[in-house]
Amino acid sequence: MKGCRIVEKFVIHGGKQLHGEVNISGAKNAALAIIPAAVLCEDTCRIENIPNISDVKTMISILEYIGARTRFIKRDVLEIDTKNIKAMVTVPDDMTQKLRASYYLLGAMLGRFGCASVAMPGGCFFGVRPIDQHVRGFELLGADITTKGAVISASAAHLIGASVYMDNVSVGATMNVMLAAVKASGLTVIENAAKEPHVVDLANFLNSMGADVRGAGTDVIKIRGVRSLHGCTYSIIPDQIEAGTYMVAAGAAGGSITIKNVIPKHLESISVKLIESGIEVMEYDDSITIISDGKRPNKCIVKTMPHPGFPTDMQPQMAVLLSVANGTSYISESVWDNRFMYVEQLRRMGAKIQVDGKTATIEGMEYLVGAPVKADDLRAGAAMVIAGLIAKGETVVDNVHYIERGYENIIEKLIAVGADIERVTVLTDEDRIVAGAV
Ligand code: UD1
């Protein structure tokens, strides 16, 4: 049909409590750094607990484009052979625009070859997303950085360890400087480093390849350069944000779910806020049980902060919970400039939220009402799904490709705990369902 576009949407009938178990996949933000980090070793790495999400598929295709050989030897075990990677390949923008984490190719290629050329990365848009701290870190290690159009190039005859103070806490810059420094001569010290679990996971992976990285998880990371690295087998940590999303979903919808394959320590800031909201959280060695009577939660004050603070990537999901709280809640966003775009969608469902700069004031309503909404970005999309789960009536979520960038089998996982949710294929011009659930 002329002019028609086929898109996928999620259709949710709210009001079902969630009961059962959810298994958490490998961490997206760790996988997106660890897969390009394999470039450094000129050998074969076997990486376990790889999440089956579109961002990871994009990263694998970028690696293949530059000459790596990859294959899944099991559903979630990826083998990457980086021996034949070509030094002088520019990673094109139709690939890098799909995900922000493509900037890790700069650090990894620079570390291996002394040169790298990557089109500026894309990813979710929530305000200005500069990479000045990455660039400054590379320059301090001795690299020359040039930009031509959208392409950023880095080159260094010889990378030399240096002291790199981050002007602001940046996950990406911390990890990128680590990648460039592991094979540099001498000692690199990163101060004011990010402490996120995926920073530690990348350091552990690099050390498994023979690197000497110490202090990851604190704000001072010391990297003593080594001459060469070797292949290894490594298992990625569970996804903190995927786990947190299911925790909030269960807390908001009511019921009792056990979230398996998690590191409860990584979830503490989320657990604390759920407990404050009146939701029961029980921690075990590698699982968390959430019990909620589905009644309106208590109001809360939430401020997003770098780890170990409350993660910005859980902010939209938490806003949904608080949109039906008893009383008025406040959320301050201190990491990103513009992360309240989803509020407009929640308002369509009856939420009463005022945004003033980087603070949202949420007046808790008795309930939300299902409506057609869209995912503005990955986590905003997860928030729309939670909103649909608790709303009265039907919610249709558009732009679900954003959600699938970071949530493995979200539909299947939610159906398994009793949610009424399906993926449908829709013709956009007539907005009628053509293929039913897929
Ligand atoms: C990563 C995550 C993203 C998460 C964010 C913060 C990935 C692929 N994405 O993004 O989901 O929301 O961490 O936890 O891992 N900044 C600068 N200059 C820089 C770099 C960053 O000013 O060179 C600023 C940013 O504008 C932002 C803050 O630092 O205000 C944090 O950004 P950063 O931690 O770098 O986020 P990402 O690594 O891009």
XYZ file of C-alpha atoms and ligand atoms in Angstrom:
477
model
C 0.000 0.000 0.000
C 1.484 3.350 -1.070
C 2.766 5.531 1.804
C 2.184 2.894 4.456
C 4.750 2.169 7.106
C 4.657 -0.926 9.278
C 5.583 -0.311 12.905
C 5.457 -2.360 16.057
C 3.615 -1.216 19.167
C 2.977 -2.680 22.583
C -0.646 -3.016 23.660
C -1.134 -3.282 27.411
C -4.293 -3.878 29.440
C -3.504 -2.571 32.898
C -4.566 -3.644 36.339
C -3.011 -7.116 36.563
C -0.829 -7.877 39.560
C 2.555 -9.475 38.796
C 3.484 -12.840 40.320
C 6.387 -15.186 39.618
C 10.010 -14.901 38.583
C 11.970 -12.744 36.159
C 15.503 -13.592 35.033
C 17.739 -10.601 34.454
C 19.988 -10.518 31.383
C 23.575 -9.285 31.106
C 24.175 -5.563 31.585
C 23.711 -3.513 28.411
C 26.132 -0.775 29.385
C 28.818 -3.284 30.395
C 28.388 -5.324 27.196
C 28.618 -2.189 25.054
C 32.052 -1.412 26.507
C 33.365 -4.972 26.870
C 32.616 -6.042 23.275
C 34.712 -3.201 21.740
C 37.344 -3.679 24.484
C 38.075 -7.106 22.956
C 39.666 -5.164 20.049
C 42.651 -4.497 22.344
C 43.776 -8.121 22.620
C 44.445 -9.360 19.023
C 43.139 -12.739 20.116
C 39.861 -14.564 20.779
C 37.608 -13.678 23.711
C 34.596 -15.622 24.850
C 32.049 -13.328 26.497
C 29.196 -14.878 28.451
C 25.841 -13.423 29.582
C 25.510 -11.228 26.483
C 22.057 -9.586 26.428
C 20.022 -10.189 23.277
C 19.153 -6.544 22.573
C 19.419 -4.377 19.485
C 22.218 -2.132 20.824
C 24.433 -5.194 21.276
C 23.591 -6.400 17.748
C 24.616 -2.978 16.410
C 27.905 -3.093 18.335
C 28.635 -6.604 16.988
C 27.973 -5.434 13.425
C 30.371 -2.505 13.928
C 33.066 -4.923 15.100
C 32.487 -7.138 12.070
C 32.684 -4.078 9.820
C 36.182 -3.303 11.093
C 37.318 -6.900 10.570
C 36.497 -8.886 13.718
C 35.039 -12.379 13.412
C 32.168 -13.010 15.784
C 29.901 -15.964 16.432
C 27.443 -16.994 19.114
C 28.525 -20.375 20.444
C 25.484 -20.424 22.746
C 22.412 -18.183 22.950
C 24.222 -15.713 25.216
C 27.896 -16.588 24.665
C 29.730 -14.568 22.042
C 33.146 -15.422 20.665
C 35.081 -12.493 19.196
C 38.292 -12.937 17.228
C 39.943 -9.536 16.810
C 43.214 -10.665 15.135
C 42.309 -9.333 11.693
C 40.872 -5.978 12.616
C 41.977 -3.295 10.180
C 43.635 -0.195 11.620
C 42.623 2.415 9.108
C 38.859 1.928 8.909
C 36.474 4.764 9.663
C 33.426 3.491 11.506
C 30.609 5.085 9.449
C 27.837 7.179 10.892
C 24.947 4.953 9.765
C 26.318 2.474 12.343
C 27.514 4.803 15.101
C 24.376 6.961 14.974
C 22.422 4.008 16.275
C 24.160 3.948 19.628
C 26.041 6.261 21.888
C 28.467 3.580 23.044
C 30.128 3.495 19.615
C 32.539 6.046 21.128
C 34.293 3.131 22.891
C 35.742 2.214 19.490
C 37.831 5.387 19.727
C 39.543 4.335 22.974
C 39.890 0.676 21.960
C 41.277 1.338 18.445
C 43.563 4.098 19.730
C 44.854 1.717 22.424
C 45.544 -1.044 19.918
C 46.741 0.785 16.791
C 47.585 4.304 17.956
C 44.867 5.617 15.639
C 41.091 5.566 15.413
C 38.423 7.180 13.299
C 34.755 7.045 14.303
C 31.679 9.045 13.225
C 30.143 10.916 16.165
C 27.923 8.632 18.200
C 24.135 8.697 18.472
C 21.979 7.186 21.212
C 19.065 8.451 23.258
C 18.651 12.213 23.272
C 18.289 13.817 26.670
C 19.979 17.183 26.351
C 23.538 18.015 25.458
C 25.734 14.910 25.316
C 29.284 16.203 24.901
C 32.400 14.017 24.683
C 34.898 16.692 25.708
C 36.094 14.642 28.706
C 36.871 11.665 26.449
C 38.811 13.903 24.082
C 40.718 15.625 26.880
C 41.668 12.261 28.371
C 43.024 11.010 25.019
C 44.961 14.252 24.554
C 46.528 13.933 28.003
C 47.739 10.458 26.981
C 49.453 12.085 23.984
C 46.874 11.686 21.199
C 46.065 14.303 18.564
C 42.353 14.670 17.990
C 40.868 16.086 14.795
C 37.312 16.309 13.540
C 36.156 16.399 9.934
C 32.414 16.666 9.464
C 30.868 14.059 11.734
C 34.075 11.998 11.960
C 36.386 12.261 14.949
C 39.923 10.906 14.563
C 42.574 10.218 17.194
C 46.219 9.382 16.584
C 49.335 9.009 18.688
C 52.851 7.837 17.788
C 53.132 6.602 21.348
C 50.555 6.780 24.139
C 52.095 7.697 27.482
C 50.365 7.280 30.860
C 49.185 10.534 32.439
C 47.120 11.987 35.236
C 43.551 12.555 34.009
C 41.200 14.523 36.225
C 37.579 14.321 35.044
C 35.852 17.703 35.297
C 32.585 15.893 35.811
C 31.828 12.294 36.613
C 31.401 10.566 33.266
C 30.858 6.849 32.796
C 31.765 6.973 29.111
C 34.888 9.109 29.515
C 36.148 6.991 32.437
C 35.777 3.785 30.435
C 37.144 5.266 27.207
C 40.300 6.580 28.916
C 40.743 3.163 30.552
C 40.615 1.546 27.104
C 43.196 3.924 25.652
C 45.490 3.606 28.697
C 45.782 -0.165 29.188
C 48.598 -0.489 26.648
C 50.117 3.004 27.081
C 53.608 3.259 28.601
C 53.667 3.903 32.336
C 50.944 4.817 34.790
C 47.624 6.531 34.079
C 45.648 7.833 37.040
C 41.988 8.751 36.447
C 40.648 10.989 39.217
C 36.992 11.798 39.836
C 36.263 8.570 37.950
C 32.751 7.139 37.565
C 32.029 4.245 39.965
C 29.156 2.517 38.141
C 29.062 -1.307 38.228
C 29.819 -1.415 34.494
C 33.047 0.579 35.066
C 34.146 -2.182 37.467
C 33.018 -4.861 35.013
C 35.091 -3.357 32.200
C 38.141 -3.167 34.508
C 37.659 -6.833 35.469
C 37.402 -7.813 31.808
C 40.562 -5.864 30.928
C 42.400 -7.506 33.836
C 41.226 -10.938 32.617
C 42.985 -10.080 29.327
C 46.196 -9.297 31.252
C 45.767 -5.555 31.928
C 46.730 -3.932 35.223
C 43.754 -1.788 36.279
C 43.235 -1.053 39.975
C 40.741 0.982 41.962
C 37.720 0.637 39.652
C 34.625 1.254 41.774
C 36.388 4.079 43.632
C 36.935 7.569 42.285
C 40.645 6.977 41.589
C 41.528 4.356 38.978
C 45.164 3.458 38.325
C 46.144 1.797 35.087
C 49.686 0.554 34.574
C 50.244 -0.016 30.873
C 51.147 -3.526 29.676
C 52.784 -4.482 26.357
C 50.217 -7.007 25.231
C 46.911 -8.580 26.172
C 45.539 -12.059 25.562
C 42.115 -13.608 24.969
C 39.975 -14.706 27.909
C 36.574 -16.009 28.951
C 34.496 -13.502 30.857
C 30.913 -13.279 32.118
C 29.126 -9.914 32.088
C 27.363 -8.705 35.258
C 23.551 -8.634 35.429
C 21.812 -5.474 34.232
C 21.167 -3.141 37.157
C 18.640 -1.018 35.242
C 16.698 -3.941 33.781
C 16.414 -5.360 37.323
C 15.404 -1.966 38.725
C 12.735 -1.601 36.034
C 11.102 -4.917 37.038
C 11.405 -3.954 40.716
C 9.472 -0.732 40.099
C 6.979 -2.513 37.817
C 6.150 -5.022 40.558
C 6.026 -2.311 43.213
C 3.636 -0.224 41.136
C 1.423 -2.995 39.769
C 1.256 -4.969 43.013
C 1.952 -8.656 43.500
C 5.080 -10.567 44.383
C 7.953 -11.220 42.018
C 11.418 -12.614 42.497
C 14.012 -11.017 40.283
C 16.790 -13.541 39.693
C 20.412 -13.238 38.586
C 21.031 -9.829 40.178
C 23.698 -8.294 42.398
C 21.549 -6.780 45.209
C 24.349 -4.364 46.176
C 24.014 -2.694 42.743
C 20.300 -2.158 43.421
C 20.530 -0.589 46.869
C 19.637 2.977 45.878
C 16.527 1.654 44.101
C 15.587 -0.686 46.978
C 15.842 2.191 49.455
C 13.369 4.331 47.492
C 10.945 1.431 47.033
C 11.032 0.696 50.773
C 10.425 4.397 51.468
C 7.405 4.136 49.154
C 6.006 1.342 51.322
C 7.014 -1.588 49.094
C 8.586 -4.684 50.608
C 12.045 -5.574 49.275
C 13.789 -8.783 50.339
C 17.400 -9.321 49.316
C 19.034 -12.713 48.854
C 22.483 -13.663 47.525
C 21.656 -13.225 43.853
C 17.962 -12.379 43.788
C 15.495 -9.827 45.117
C 11.833 -10.350 45.972
C 9.416 -7.437 45.686
C 6.088 -7.645 47.488
C 3.474 -4.965 47.023
C -0.222 -4.880 47.912
C -0.783 -2.659 44.868
C -2.125 0.159 47.064
C -0.938 3.712 46.390
C 2.735 4.133 47.366
C 4.021 6.776 49.786
C 5.304 10.040 48.339
C 9.095 10.319 47.972
C 11.929 12.680 47.169
C 14.344 11.296 44.573
C 17.561 12.848 43.324
C 19.499 11.173 40.542
C 23.249 10.977 41.093
C 26.219 9.062 39.699
C 26.668 5.628 41.340
C 26.103 4.803 44.195
C 23.324 7.403 43.997
C 19.910 6.805 42.458
C 20.543 6.068 38.734
C 19.318 8.583 36.174
C 18.373 5.599 34.002
C 15.712 4.667 36.617
C 14.282 8.191 36.870
C 11.379 7.892 34.368
C 10.285 4.507 35.788
C 10.283 5.923 39.336
C 8.212 8.907 38.154
C 5.476 6.492 37.064
C 5.343 4.884 40.522
C 5.178 8.308 42.161
C 2.491 9.533 39.752
C 0.012 7.439 41.771
C 1.575 8.061 45.209
C -0.282 9.440 48.200
C 0.869 13.057 48.268
C 3.356 15.147 46.334
C 6.768 13.788 45.317
C 9.798 15.537 43.873
C 12.400 14.237 41.439
C 15.582 16.201 40.711
C 17.658 15.144 37.755
C 21.298 15.997 38.321
C 22.992 14.019 35.532
C 21.253 15.074 32.296
C 19.894 18.477 31.200
C 16.713 17.325 29.565
C 15.386 14.052 30.881
C 11.728 14.877 31.485
C 10.466 14.664 27.900
C 8.378 11.600 28.827
C 6.287 13.705 31.241
C 4.108 14.879 28.353
C 3.226 11.239 27.619
C 2.412 10.494 31.262
C 0.149 13.546 31.370
C -1.891 11.942 28.567
C -2.563 9.137 31.033
C -3.748 11.534 33.739
C -0.493 12.107 35.636
C -0.118 15.527 37.242
C 3.522 16.506 36.863
C 5.063 19.961 36.663
C 8.617 20.340 35.422
C 10.712 23.308 36.403
C 14.209 23.050 34.949
C 15.732 19.867 36.348
C 13.030 19.217 38.976
C 9.680 17.507 38.545
C 6.878 17.961 41.065
C 4.549 14.987 40.969
C 1.129 15.268 42.534
C 0.044 11.682 43.104
C -3.264 10.729 41.450
C -5.565 7.911 42.458
C -4.948 6.110 39.162
C -3.690 6.521 35.591
C -5.870 5.941 32.536
C -4.690 4.001 29.474
C -3.912 6.096 26.375
C -1.862 6.012 23.172
C 1.674 7.097 24.163
C 5.160 6.890 22.719
C 8.597 5.969 23.962
C 10.767 9.097 23.691
C 13.881 7.083 24.488
C 14.875 3.732 25.967
C 14.107 4.340 29.661
C 11.170 6.649 28.907
C 9.786 3.699 26.942
C 10.218 1.377 29.930
C 8.348 3.951 32.007
C 5.455 3.937 29.508
C 5.255 0.146 29.813
C 5.030 0.390 33.618
C 2.421 3.132 33.275
C 0.410 0.836 30.994
C 0.663 -2.016 33.507
C -0.915 0.073 36.273
C -3.382 2.163 34.237
C -7.082 1.491 33.914
C -7.917 0.305 30.397
C -5.748 0.015 27.291
C -2.384 1.675 26.673
C -0.689 1.519 23.281
C 3.029 2.307 23.318
C 4.605 3.534 20.079
C 8.336 3.729 19.171
C 9.033 0.384 20.842
C 12.323 0.031 18.942
C 13.763 2.289 21.650
C 12.697 -0.164 24.348
C 14.169 -3.098 22.460
C 17.543 -1.362 22.420
C 17.931 -2.288 26.071
C 15.376 -4.846 27.306
C 15.759 -8.483 26.267
C 12.403 -10.225 25.703
C 10.493 -7.636 27.703
C 7.111 -8.858 26.440
C 7.861 -12.513 27.225
C 9.283 -11.675 30.657
C 6.224 -9.596 31.595
C 3.724 -12.139 30.268
C 5.470 -14.826 32.352
C 4.614 -12.869 35.524
C 0.996 -12.294 34.522
C 1.004 -8.982 32.638
C -1.494 -8.488 29.813
C 0.831 -7.134 27.129
C 1.358 -7.980 23.468
C 3.425 -6.755 20.553
C 1.346 -5.847 17.515
C 2.280 -4.844 13.990
C 0.438 -1.781 12.790
C 0.068 0.090 9.499
C 0.738 3.695 10.436
C -1.382 5.530 7.865
C -4.617 3.782 8.777
C -3.501 2.861 12.260
C -5.119 -0.510 11.916
C -3.686 -3.798 13.036
C -2.575 -5.890 10.041
C -0.754 -8.838 11.512
C -1.929 -9.245 15.092
C 0.450 -10.239 17.820
C 3.944 -11.254 16.695
C 26.094 6.325 30.280
C 24.945 5.403 29.960
C 23.609 6.137 30.112
C 23.507 6.791 31.481
C 24.745 7.629 31.784
C 24.770 8.158 33.214
C 25.995 3.970 28.309
C 26.040 3.513 26.899
N 25.094 4.923 28.601
O 26.051 7.371 29.304
O 22.561 5.199 29.939
O 22.371 7.625 31.531
O 25.930 6.842 31.600
O 24.716 7.108 34.123
O 26.704 3.462 29.156
N 29.580 14.741 30.117
C 30.356 15.820 29.762
N 31.448 15.589 28.967
C 31.783 14.353 28.536
C 30.987 13.255 28.914
C 29.885 13.480 29.699
O 30.078 16.943 30.136
O 32.781 14.228 27.816
C 28.396 14.949 30.977
C 27.098 14.583 30.270
O 26.588 15.659 29.515
C 26.201 14.236 31.451
C 27.175 13.628 32.470
O 28.471 14.050 32.073
O 25.648 15.395 31.992
C 27.163 12.125 32.548
O 27.427 11.575 31.278
P 28.135 10.158 31.095
O 28.292 9.505 32.433
O 29.334 10.337 30.259
O 27.040 9.357 30.269
P 27.301 8.316 29.126
O 28.547 7.547 29.411
O 27.158 8.941 27.788
